[in-house]
Amino acid sequence: MSDVKHPNQMAFSGKVLALSGGVGGAKLCRGLTAVLNAEQLTIAANTGDDFDYWDLRICPDLDSVMYALADLNDEERGWGLRDETWRTLIAMRRLGGDEWFQIGDQDLATHMLRTQLLRAGHSLSAATKQIAAGLGVTHTLLPMSEQTVATKVSTDQGWLDFQQYFVRDKCQPEVRGLRFEGADTAQLNPLLKNVLQDDELAAIVVCPSNPFVSIDPILSLPDCVGLLKEASAPVIAVSPIIAGRAVKGPAAKMMRELDMPATALAVAEYYGDLLDGYVLDESDVEYSDDIVAMGIKVCVAPTLMTDLPSKTSLAERVLSFAASWDG
């Protein structure tokens, strides 16, 4: 579970806020929970991917992080729960219903309970807290906002809802642009505002998630970027690109289609002056000088996370980087 500590746990004083999308971000978040106690870490998950399916509220990134923190995620498939079964989906297919979005039988319970709680008047934060507690997660996981923000993808086939692009169409359409419907009127989760204004905040970690569809929805919320820049803690991003490739997901493909080189350097340039520090994989050390020239400090480390020790090791490197800050 999330409160299991690494045998060589480092001492880190202060609190940490992690901004995360789904799979890649969830891996680093799991490493952070092995290093930090429940009072030290808050995770803000992207909810721009959220949508309704089978009249249930689906929150893919919240669930990916939550399942990873509970050590219940399916590492091989990259999403969902381990040891999943699919009898409901098979039955839906037999009946001729919609079944392009794969919901496993265990996963179904998460979406059912969330939908029940939301319809009963609970906030998404409260619903997330109750479900996470049921899975044994002790660290704080929060949606980026209590209001609905929906990521829309402009493609060569027209505008698509994110899950249509990502799951139904398997990221095959060419991406031409993005928009986040509702972001201009939504508000950053007040609980996250409190964390950002906490004098004990010692690090803000931008996880190795897709910058465009996982992190940008969070940054698009009013006042978010301003609060991040005003925070006393350094903002440190971990590159989601290793040697020109994304470990999981369409980030590199999207970068090329948006006329950006698929490099760790391009991600640093994209985040720009939001960042105080940047963690590069060892295979991308060639970009260090260019990133330092932008006024961003660099830490070079192995960033590929394949098991709990590698997740924990990267988390320790990120926190050691943050602890070395001198302003």
mmCIF file of C-alpha atoms in Angstrom:
data_model
loop_
_atom_site.group_PDB
_atom_site.id
_atom_site.type_symbol
_atom_site.label_atom_id
_atom_site.label_comp_id
_atom_site.label_asym_id
_atom_site.label_seq_id
_atom_site.Cartn_x
_atom_site.Cartn_y
_atom_site.Cartn_z
ATOM 1 C CA MET A 1 0.000 0.000 0.000
ATOM 2 C CA SER A 2 0.968 3.659 -0.244
ATOM 3 C CA ASP A 3 2.379 3.924 3.267
ATOM 4 C CA VAL A 4 5.031 1.215 2.726
ATOM 5 C CA LYS A 5 8.412 2.906 3.026
ATOM 6 C CA HIS A 6 11.581 2.266 1.093
ATOM 7 C CA PRO A 7 14.306 0.618 3.212
ATOM 8 C CA ASN A 8 16.715 3.447 2.441
ATOM 9 C CA GLN A 9 14.193 6.238 2.879
ATOM 10 C CA MET A 10 15.809 9.665 2.731
ATOM 11 C CA ALA A 11 15.016 12.411 5.185
ATOM 12 C CA PHE A 12 13.217 15.289 3.470
ATOM 13 C CA SER A 13 11.844 18.177 5.450
ATOM 14 C CA GLY A 14 8.936 20.160 4.162
ATOM 15 C CA LYS A 15 5.909 19.503 2.024
ATOM 16 C CA VAL A 16 5.666 18.558 -1.638
ATOM 17 C CA LEU A 17 3.016 19.192 -4.274
ATOM 18 C CA ALA A 18 3.078 16.937 -7.341
ATOM 19 C CA LEU A 19 1.184 17.768 -10.546
ATOM 20 C CA SER A 20 0.330 14.575 -12.373
ATOM 21 C CA GLY A 21 -1.414 13.037 -15.317
ATOM 22 C CA GLY A 22 -1.949 9.313 -15.690
ATOM 23 C CA VAL A 23 0.540 6.486 -16.144
ATOM 24 C CA GLY A 24 3.939 8.241 -16.181
ATOM 25 C CA GLY A 25 2.966 10.680 -13.477
ATOM 26 C CA ALA A 26 1.474 7.884 -11.399
ATOM 27 C CA LYS A 27 4.804 6.043 -11.406
ATOM 28 C CA LEU A 28 6.682 8.987 -9.935
ATOM 29 C CA CYS A 29 3.863 9.642 -7.468
ATOM 30 C CA ARG A 30 4.217 6.063 -6.257
ATOM 31 C CA GLY A 31 7.928 6.685 -5.736
ATOM 32 C CA LEU A 32 7.192 9.873 -3.821
ATOM 33 C CA THR A 33 4.826 8.035 -1.480
ATOM 34 C CA ALA A 34 7.642 5.632 -0.645
ATOM 35 C CA VAL A 35 9.808 8.564 0.433
ATOM 36 C CA LEU A 36 7.354 11.028 1.974
ATOM 37 C CA ASN A 37 4.814 10.518 4.723
ATOM 38 C CA ALA A 38 1.133 11.230 4.230
ATOM 39 C CA GLU A 39 1.348 14.703 5.792
ATOM 40 C CA GLN A 40 4.126 15.783 3.440
ATOM 41 C CA LEU A 41 2.726 14.941 -0.003
ATOM 42 C CA THR A 42 -0.246 16.273 -1.946
ATOM 43 C CA ILE A 43 -0.903 15.098 -5.492
ATOM 44 C CA ALA A 44 -2.970 17.186 -7.912
ATOM 45 C CA ALA A 45 -4.313 15.081 -10.775
ATOM 46 C CA ASN A 46 -5.506 16.266 -14.154
ATOM 47 C CA THR A 47 -9.265 15.995 -14.659
ATOM 48 C CA GLY A 48 -9.397 17.295 -18.233
ATOM 49 C CA ASP A 49 -9.678 13.655 -19.372
ATOM 50 C CA ASP A 50 -12.819 13.051 -17.298
ATOM 51 C CA PHE A 51 -16.017 12.144 -19.121
ATOM 52 C CA ASP A 52 -19.294 10.262 -18.773
ATOM 53 C CA TYR A 53 -19.629 6.715 -20.101
ATOM 54 C CA TRP A 54 -22.489 4.306 -19.390
ATOM 55 C CA ASP A 55 -23.899 7.246 -17.361
ATOM 56 C CA LEU A 56 -20.940 6.922 -15.003
ATOM 57 C CA ARG A 57 -18.351 9.595 -14.214
ATOM 58 C CA ILE A 58 -14.952 8.349 -15.352
ATOM 59 C CA CYS A 59 -11.783 10.061 -14.041
ATOM 60 C CA PRO A 60 -8.909 8.239 -15.791
ATOM 61 C CA ASP A 61 -5.935 10.150 -14.369
ATOM 62 C CA LEU A 62 -7.267 10.259 -10.820
ATOM 63 C CA ASP A 63 -7.831 6.509 -11.020
ATOM 64 C CA SER A 64 -4.425 5.745 -12.553
ATOM 65 C CA VAL A 65 -2.702 7.595 -9.727
ATOM 66 C CA MET A 66 -4.976 6.107 -7.070
ATOM 67 C CA TYR A 67 -4.495 2.534 -8.279
ATOM 68 C CA ALA A 68 -0.726 3.049 -8.496
ATOM 69 C CA LEU A 69 -0.554 4.386 -4.935
ATOM 70 C CA ALA A 70 -2.524 1.348 -3.758
ATOM 71 C CA ASP A 71 -0.185 -1.013 -5.673
ATOM 72 C CA LEU A 72 -3.216 -2.370 -7.518
ATOM 73 C CA ASN A 73 -2.469 -0.999 -10.983
ATOM 74 C CA ASP A 74 -1.807 -3.207 -13.981
ATOM 75 C CA GLU A 75 1.838 -2.480 -14.815
ATOM 76 C CA GLU A 76 1.817 -4.640 -17.948
ATOM 77 C CA ARG A 77 -1.238 -3.083 -19.574
ATOM 78 C CA GLY A 78 -0.309 0.354 -18.282
ATOM 79 C CA TRP A 79 -3.772 1.316 -17.012
ATOM 80 C CA GLY A 80 -6.585 -0.080 -14.912
ATOM 81 C CA LEU A 81 -6.463 -2.701 -12.197
ATOM 82 C CA ARG A 82 -4.338 -5.810 -11.967
ATOM 83 C CA ASP A 83 -6.083 -9.199 -12.254
ATOM 84 C CA GLU A 84 -9.055 -7.533 -13.912
ATOM 85 C CA THR A 85 -11.955 -9.408 -15.489
ATOM 86 C CA TRP A 86 -14.202 -8.237 -18.325
ATOM 87 C CA ARG A 87 -17.540 -10.029 -17.996
ATOM 88 C CA THR A 88 -19.601 -6.820 -17.933
ATOM 89 C CA LEU A 89 -17.870 -5.480 -21.047
ATOM 90 C CA ILE A 90 -18.385 -8.790 -22.848
ATOM 91 C CA ALA A 91 -22.060 -8.769 -21.903
ATOM 92 C CA MET A 92 -22.433 -5.174 -23.116
ATOM 93 C CA ARG A 93 -20.865 -6.132 -26.437
ATOM 94 C CA ARG A 94 -23.257 -9.065 -26.761
ATOM 95 C CA LEU A 95 -26.200 -6.728 -26.186
ATOM 96 C CA GLY A 96 -24.961 -4.309 -28.846
ATOM 97 C CA GLY A 97 -24.160 -1.509 -26.420
ATOM 98 C CA ASP A 98 -21.258 0.930 -26.535
ATOM 99 C CA GLU A 99 -18.022 -0.810 -25.500
ATOM 100 C CA TRP A 100 -15.124 1.114 -27.042
ATOM 101 C CA PHE A 101 -13.981 2.366 -23.636
ATOM 102 C CA GLN A 102 -12.782 -0.639 -21.686
ATOM 103 C CA ILE A 103 -14.122 -0.783 -18.144
ATOM 104 C CA GLY A 104 -13.144 -3.839 -16.133
ATOM 105 C CA ASP A 105 -15.411 -5.433 -13.563
ATOM 106 C CA GLN A 106 -13.409 -4.181 -10.564
ATOM 107 C CA ASP A 107 -12.905 -0.763 -12.138
ATOM 108 C CA LEU A 108 -16.657 -0.530 -12.640
ATOM 109 C CA ALA A 109 -17.178 -0.369 -8.882
ATOM 110 C CA THR A 110 -14.935 2.722 -8.659
ATOM 111 C CA HIS A 111 -16.972 4.570 -11.287
ATOM 112 C CA MET A 112 -20.291 3.480 -9.800
ATOM 113 C CA LEU A 113 -19.416 4.667 -6.307
ATOM 114 C CA ARG A 114 -17.960 7.945 -7.569
ATOM 115 C CA THR A 115 -21.117 8.642 -9.581
ATOM 116 C CA GLN A 116 -23.329 7.828 -6.605
ATOM 117 C CA LEU A 117 -21.344 10.148 -4.335
ATOM 118 C CA LEU A 118 -21.376 13.008 -6.851
ATOM 119 C CA ARG A 119 -25.125 12.654 -7.415
ATOM 120 C CA ALA A 120 -25.625 12.722 -3.637
ATOM 121 C CA GLY A 121 -23.951 16.123 -3.547
ATOM 122 C CA HIS A 122 -20.412 15.222 -2.536
ATOM 123 C CA SER A 123 -17.528 17.100 -4.151
ATOM 124 C CA LEU A 124 -15.107 15.275 -6.440
ATOM 125 C CA SER A 125 -12.418 15.787 -3.786
ATOM 126 C CA ALA A 126 -14.608 14.147 -1.141
ATOM 127 C CA ALA A 127 -15.533 11.284 -3.447
ATOM 128 C CA THR A 128 -11.877 10.739 -4.332
ATOM 129 C CA LYS A 129 -10.901 10.739 -0.656
ATOM 130 C CA GLN A 130 -13.501 8.101 0.207
ATOM 131 C CA ILE A 131 -12.584 5.807 -2.694
ATOM 132 C CA ALA A 132 -8.846 6.197 -2.088
ATOM 133 C CA ALA A 133 -9.310 5.403 1.596
ATOM 134 C CA GLY A 134 -11.163 2.243 0.630
ATOM 135 C CA LEU A 135 -8.090 1.196 -1.356
ATOM 136 C CA GLY A 136 -5.750 1.907 1.555
ATOM 137 C CA VAL A 137 -4.251 5.105 0.111
ATOM 138 C CA THR A 138 -3.158 7.467 2.893
ATOM 139 C CA HIS A 139 -1.500 10.262 0.887
ATOM 140 C CA THR A 140 -3.648 13.159 -0.309
ATOM 141 C CA LEU A 141 -4.885 12.903 -3.891
ATOM 142 C CA LEU A 142 -6.938 15.809 -5.221
ATOM 143 C CA PRO A 143 -8.615 16.669 -8.523
ATOM 144 C CA MET A 144 -7.208 19.829 -10.046
ATOM 145 C CA SER A 145 -10.645 21.479 -9.856
ATOM 146 C CA GLU A 146 -14.127 20.788 -8.543
ATOM 147 C CA GLN A 147 -15.571 22.167 -11.780
ATOM 148 C CA THR A 148 -15.663 20.350 -15.119
ATOM 149 C CA VAL A 149 -12.870 20.989 -17.604
ATOM 150 C CA ALA A 150 -12.920 18.955 -20.831
ATOM 151 C CA THR A 151 -9.918 18.497 -23.107
ATOM 152 C CA LYS A 152 -10.818 18.737 -26.791
ATOM 153 C CA VAL A 153 -8.417 17.723 -29.552
ATOM 154 C CA SER A 154 -8.405 19.387 -32.970
ATOM 155 C CA THR A 155 -7.444 16.757 -35.541
ATOM 156 C CA ASP A 156 -7.449 16.131 -39.263
ATOM 157 C CA GLN A 157 -10.841 14.497 -38.592
ATOM 158 C CA GLY A 158 -12.273 17.503 -36.759
ATOM 159 C CA TRP A 159 -12.636 18.218 -33.033
ATOM 160 C CA LEU A 160 -12.719 15.130 -30.822
ATOM 161 C CA ASP A 161 -13.300 14.587 -27.125
ATOM 162 C CA PHE A 162 -10.020 13.491 -25.592
ATOM 163 C CA GLN A 163 -11.123 9.933 -24.838
ATOM 164 C CA GLN A 164 -12.441 9.542 -28.386
ATOM 165 C CA TYR A 165 -9.013 10.561 -29.691
ATOM 166 C CA PHE A 166 -7.010 8.639 -27.109
ATOM 167 C CA VAL A 167 -8.960 5.398 -26.623
ATOM 168 C CA ARG A 168 -11.519 4.996 -29.389
ATOM 169 C CA ASP A 169 -9.249 6.227 -32.192
ATOM 170 C CA LYS A 170 -5.988 5.022 -30.557
ATOM 171 C CA CYS A 171 -4.230 8.418 -31.031
ATOM 172 C CA GLN A 172 -4.180 7.869 -34.797
ATOM 173 C CA PRO A 173 -5.697 11.198 -35.969
ATOM 174 C CA GLU A 174 -3.180 13.984 -36.573
ATOM 175 C CA VAL A 175 -3.277 16.581 -33.805
ATOM 176 C CA ARG A 176 -3.585 20.209 -34.869
ATOM 177 C CA GLY A 177 -4.449 21.903 -31.601
ATOM 178 C CA LEU A 178 -6.053 21.616 -28.178
ATOM 179 C CA ARG A 179 -8.540 23.484 -26.059
ATOM 180 C CA PHE A 180 -9.783 23.043 -22.522
ATOM 181 C CA GLU A 181 -13.494 23.731 -22.374
ATOM 182 C CA GLY A 182 -14.578 25.254 -19.084
ATOM 183 C CA ALA A 183 -11.067 26.159 -17.934
ATOM 184 C CA ASP A 184 -11.764 29.880 -18.066
ATOM 185 C CA THR A 185 -14.630 29.611 -15.575
ATOM 186 C CA ALA A 186 -13.360 26.693 -13.462
ATOM 187 C CA GLN A 187 -11.309 27.328 -10.342
ATOM 188 C CA LEU A 188 -8.189 25.680 -9.035
ATOM 189 C CA ASN A 189 -9.161 23.322 -6.225
ATOM 190 C CA PRO A 190 -9.156 25.493 -3.053
ATOM 191 C CA LEU A 191 -7.298 22.736 -1.207
ATOM 192 C CA LEU A 192 -4.492 23.042 -3.752
ATOM 193 C CA LYS A 193 -4.412 26.809 -3.288
ATOM 194 C CA ASN A 194 -3.856 26.206 0.406
ATOM 195 C CA VAL A 195 -0.913 23.902 -0.343
ATOM 196 C CA LEU A 196 0.662 26.399 -2.733
ATOM 197 C CA GLN A 197 0.452 29.133 -0.089
ATOM 198 C CA ASP A 198 1.784 26.929 2.722
ATOM 199 C CA ASP A 199 5.073 28.217 4.159
ATOM 200 C CA GLU A 200 6.213 24.607 4.616
ATOM 201 C CA LEU A 201 5.984 23.825 0.897
ATOM 202 C CA ALA A 202 9.497 22.799 -0.151
ATOM 203 C CA ALA A 203 9.039 21.441 -3.682
ATOM 204 C CA ILE A 204 6.569 21.515 -6.556
ATOM 205 C CA VAL A 205 7.117 18.534 -8.846
ATOM 206 C CA VAL A 206 5.746 18.463 -12.384
ATOM 207 C CA CYS A 207 5.604 14.742 -13.050
ATOM 208 C CA PRO A 208 6.728 13.148 -16.340
ATOM 209 C CA SER A 209 3.255 13.392 -17.843
ATOM 210 C CA ASN A 210 2.184 14.634 -21.275
ATOM 211 C CA PRO A 211 2.716 18.427 -21.139
ATOM 212 C CA PHE A 212 -0.173 19.156 -23.497
ATOM 213 C CA VAL A 213 -3.032 16.973 -22.270
ATOM 214 C CA SER A 214 -2.012 16.117 -18.700
ATOM 215 C CA ILE A 215 -0.245 19.180 -17.285
ATOM 216 C CA ASP A 216 -1.606 22.022 -19.431
ATOM 217 C CA PRO A 217 -5.207 21.489 -18.253
ATOM 218 C CA ILE A 218 -3.992 22.114 -14.697
ATOM 219 C CA LEU A 219 -1.956 25.149 -15.742
ATOM 220 C CA SER A 220 -4.911 26.523 -17.742
ATOM 221 C CA LEU A 221 -6.953 27.127 -14.590
ATOM 222 C CA PRO A 222 -7.176 30.785 -13.543
ATOM 223 C CA ASP A 223 -4.405 31.881 -11.153
ATOM 224 C CA CYS A 224 -2.655 28.491 -11.280
ATOM 225 C CA VAL A 225 0.509 29.623 -13.067
ATOM 226 C CA GLY A 226 0.658 32.773 -10.950
ATOM 227 C CA LEU A 227 0.397 30.782 -7.728
ATOM 228 C CA LEU A 228 3.071 28.358 -8.912
ATOM 229 C CA LYS A 229 5.446 31.217 -9.688
ATOM 230 C CA GLU A 230 4.698 33.007 -6.422
ATOM 231 C CA ALA A 231 5.251 29.893 -4.302
ATOM 232 C CA SER A 232 8.460 29.877 -2.305
ATOM 233 C CA ALA A 233 9.233 26.310 -3.369
ATOM 234 C CA PRO A 234 11.108 25.535 -6.602
ATOM 235 C CA VAL A 235 9.078 24.188 -9.514
ATOM 236 C CA ILE A 236 10.889 21.116 -10.846
ATOM 237 C CA ALA A 237 9.739 19.163 -13.900
ATOM 238 C CA VAL A 238 10.811 15.651 -14.796
ATOM 239 C CA SER A 239 11.136 15.163 -18.544
ATOM 240 C CA PRO A 240 8.494 12.860 -20.062
ATOM 241 C CA ILE A 241 10.729 12.368 -23.103
ATOM 242 C CA ILE A 242 13.709 10.001 -23.024
ATOM 243 C CA ALA A 243 16.009 9.937 -26.059
ATOM 244 C CA GLY A 244 13.301 11.352 -28.308
ATOM 245 C CA ARG A 245 10.553 8.986 -27.184
ATOM 246 C CA ALA A 246 7.713 8.992 -24.698
ATOM 247 C CA VAL A 247 7.757 5.923 -22.491
ATOM 248 C CA LYS A 248 3.962 5.673 -22.712
ATOM 249 C CA GLY A 249 1.319 7.629 -24.574
ATOM 250 C CA PRO A 250 1.271 10.037 -27.523
ATOM 251 C CA ALA A 251 3.448 12.904 -26.220
ATOM 252 C CA ALA A 252 6.250 12.490 -28.791
ATOM 253 C CA LYS A 253 3.764 12.017 -31.653
ATOM 254 C CA MET A 254 1.836 15.107 -30.575
ATOM 255 C CA MET A 255 5.015 17.160 -30.367
ATOM 256 C CA ARG A 256 5.948 16.306 -33.947
ATOM 257 C CA GLU A 257 2.422 17.055 -35.186
ATOM 258 C CA LEU A 258 2.485 20.397 -33.374
ATOM 259 C CA ASP A 259 5.767 21.267 -35.146
ATOM 260 C CA MET A 260 7.927 20.731 -32.092
ATOM 261 C CA PRO A 261 10.981 18.490 -31.971
ATOM 262 C CA ALA A 262 10.298 15.422 -29.838
ATOM 263 C CA THR A 263 13.091 16.146 -27.372
ATOM 264 C CA ALA A 264 13.514 16.741 -23.667
ATOM 265 C CA LEU A 265 14.853 20.189 -24.540
ATOM 266 C CA ALA A 266 11.623 21.111 -26.353
ATOM 267 C CA VAL A 267 9.605 20.188 -23.253
ATOM 268 C CA ALA A 268 11.789 22.459 -21.110
ATOM 269 C CA GLU A 269 11.337 25.255 -23.632
ATOM 270 C CA TYR A 270 7.581 24.665 -23.636
ATOM 271 C CA TYR A 271 7.322 25.061 -19.858
ATOM 272 C CA GLY A 272 9.708 28.011 -20.032
ATOM 273 C CA ASP A 273 9.934 30.392 -17.077
ATOM 274 C CA LEU A 274 7.482 28.337 -15.038
ATOM 275 C CA LEU A 275 10.393 26.050 -14.174
ATOM 276 C CA ASP A 276 13.189 26.530 -11.690
ATOM 277 C CA GLY A 277 14.621 23.048 -12.226
ATOM 278 C CA TYR A 278 14.481 20.231 -14.759
ATOM 279 C CA VAL A 279 15.353 16.557 -14.420
ATOM 280 C CA LEU A 280 16.871 15.070 -17.579
ATOM 281 C CA ASP A 281 17.438 11.434 -18.325
ATOM 282 C CA GLU A 282 21.076 10.384 -18.673
ATOM 283 C CA SER A 283 20.529 9.746 -22.378
ATOM 284 C CA ASP A 284 19.666 13.432 -22.872
ATOM 285 C CA VAL A 285 22.617 14.995 -21.052
ATOM 286 C CA GLU A 286 23.537 16.796 -24.292
ATOM 287 C CA TYR A 287 20.729 19.278 -23.627
ATOM 288 C CA SER A 288 21.977 20.326 -20.203
ATOM 289 C CA ASP A 289 23.863 23.440 -21.273
ATOM 290 C CA ASP A 290 20.966 24.734 -23.391
ATOM 291 C CA ILE A 291 18.542 24.332 -20.513
ATOM 292 C CA VAL A 292 20.903 25.968 -18.020
ATOM 293 C CA ALA A 293 21.242 28.865 -20.472
ATOM 294 C CA MET A 294 17.470 29.352 -20.106
ATOM 295 C CA GLY A 295 17.984 29.998 -16.390
ATOM 296 C CA ILE A 296 16.748 26.543 -15.375
ATOM 297 C CA LYS A 297 18.880 24.327 -13.146
ATOM 298 C CA VAL A 298 19.434 20.777 -14.360
ATOM 299 C CA CYS A 299 19.671 17.419 -12.633
ATOM 300 C CA VAL A 300 20.704 14.399 -14.714
ATOM 301 C CA ALA A 301 19.384 11.057 -13.495
ATOM 302 C CA PRO A 302 18.039 7.719 -14.728
ATOM 303 C CA THR A 303 14.361 8.554 -15.288
ATOM 304 C CA LEU A 304 12.983 5.285 -16.694
ATOM 305 C CA MET A 305 10.752 3.765 -14.003
ATOM 306 C CA THR A 306 10.199 0.023 -14.372
ATOM 307 C CA ASP A 307 9.700 -1.116 -10.774
ATOM 308 C CA LEU A 308 9.280 0.272 -7.271
ATOM 309 C CA PRO A 309 13.046 0.669 -6.611
ATOM 310 C CA SER A 310 13.489 2.744 -9.802
ATOM 311 C CA LYS A 311 10.411 4.849 -8.976
ATOM 312 C CA THR A 312 11.699 5.442 -5.467
ATOM 313 C CA SER A 313 15.214 6.207 -6.664
ATOM 314 C CA LEU A 314 13.963 8.862 -9.072
ATOM 315 C CA ALA A 315 11.762 10.367 -6.364
ATOM 316 C CA GLU A 316 14.790 10.573 -4.074
ATOM 317 C CA ARG A 317 16.851 12.267 -6.794
ATOM 318 C CA VAL A 318 14.093 14.820 -7.438
ATOM 319 C CA LEU A 319 13.757 15.601 -3.725
ATOM 320 C CA SER A 320 17.536 15.820 -3.240
ATOM 321 C CA PHE A 321 17.566 18.286 -6.148
ATOM 322 C CA ALA A 322 14.828 20.332 -4.437
ATOM 323 C CA ALA A 323 16.614 20.186 -1.079
ATOM 324 C CA SER A 324 19.752 21.674 -2.617
ATOM 325 C CA TRP A 325 17.930 24.852 -3.597
ATOM 326 C CA ASP A 326 19.379 28.119 -2.451
ATOM 327 C CA GLY A 327 16.668 30.318 -3.886
#
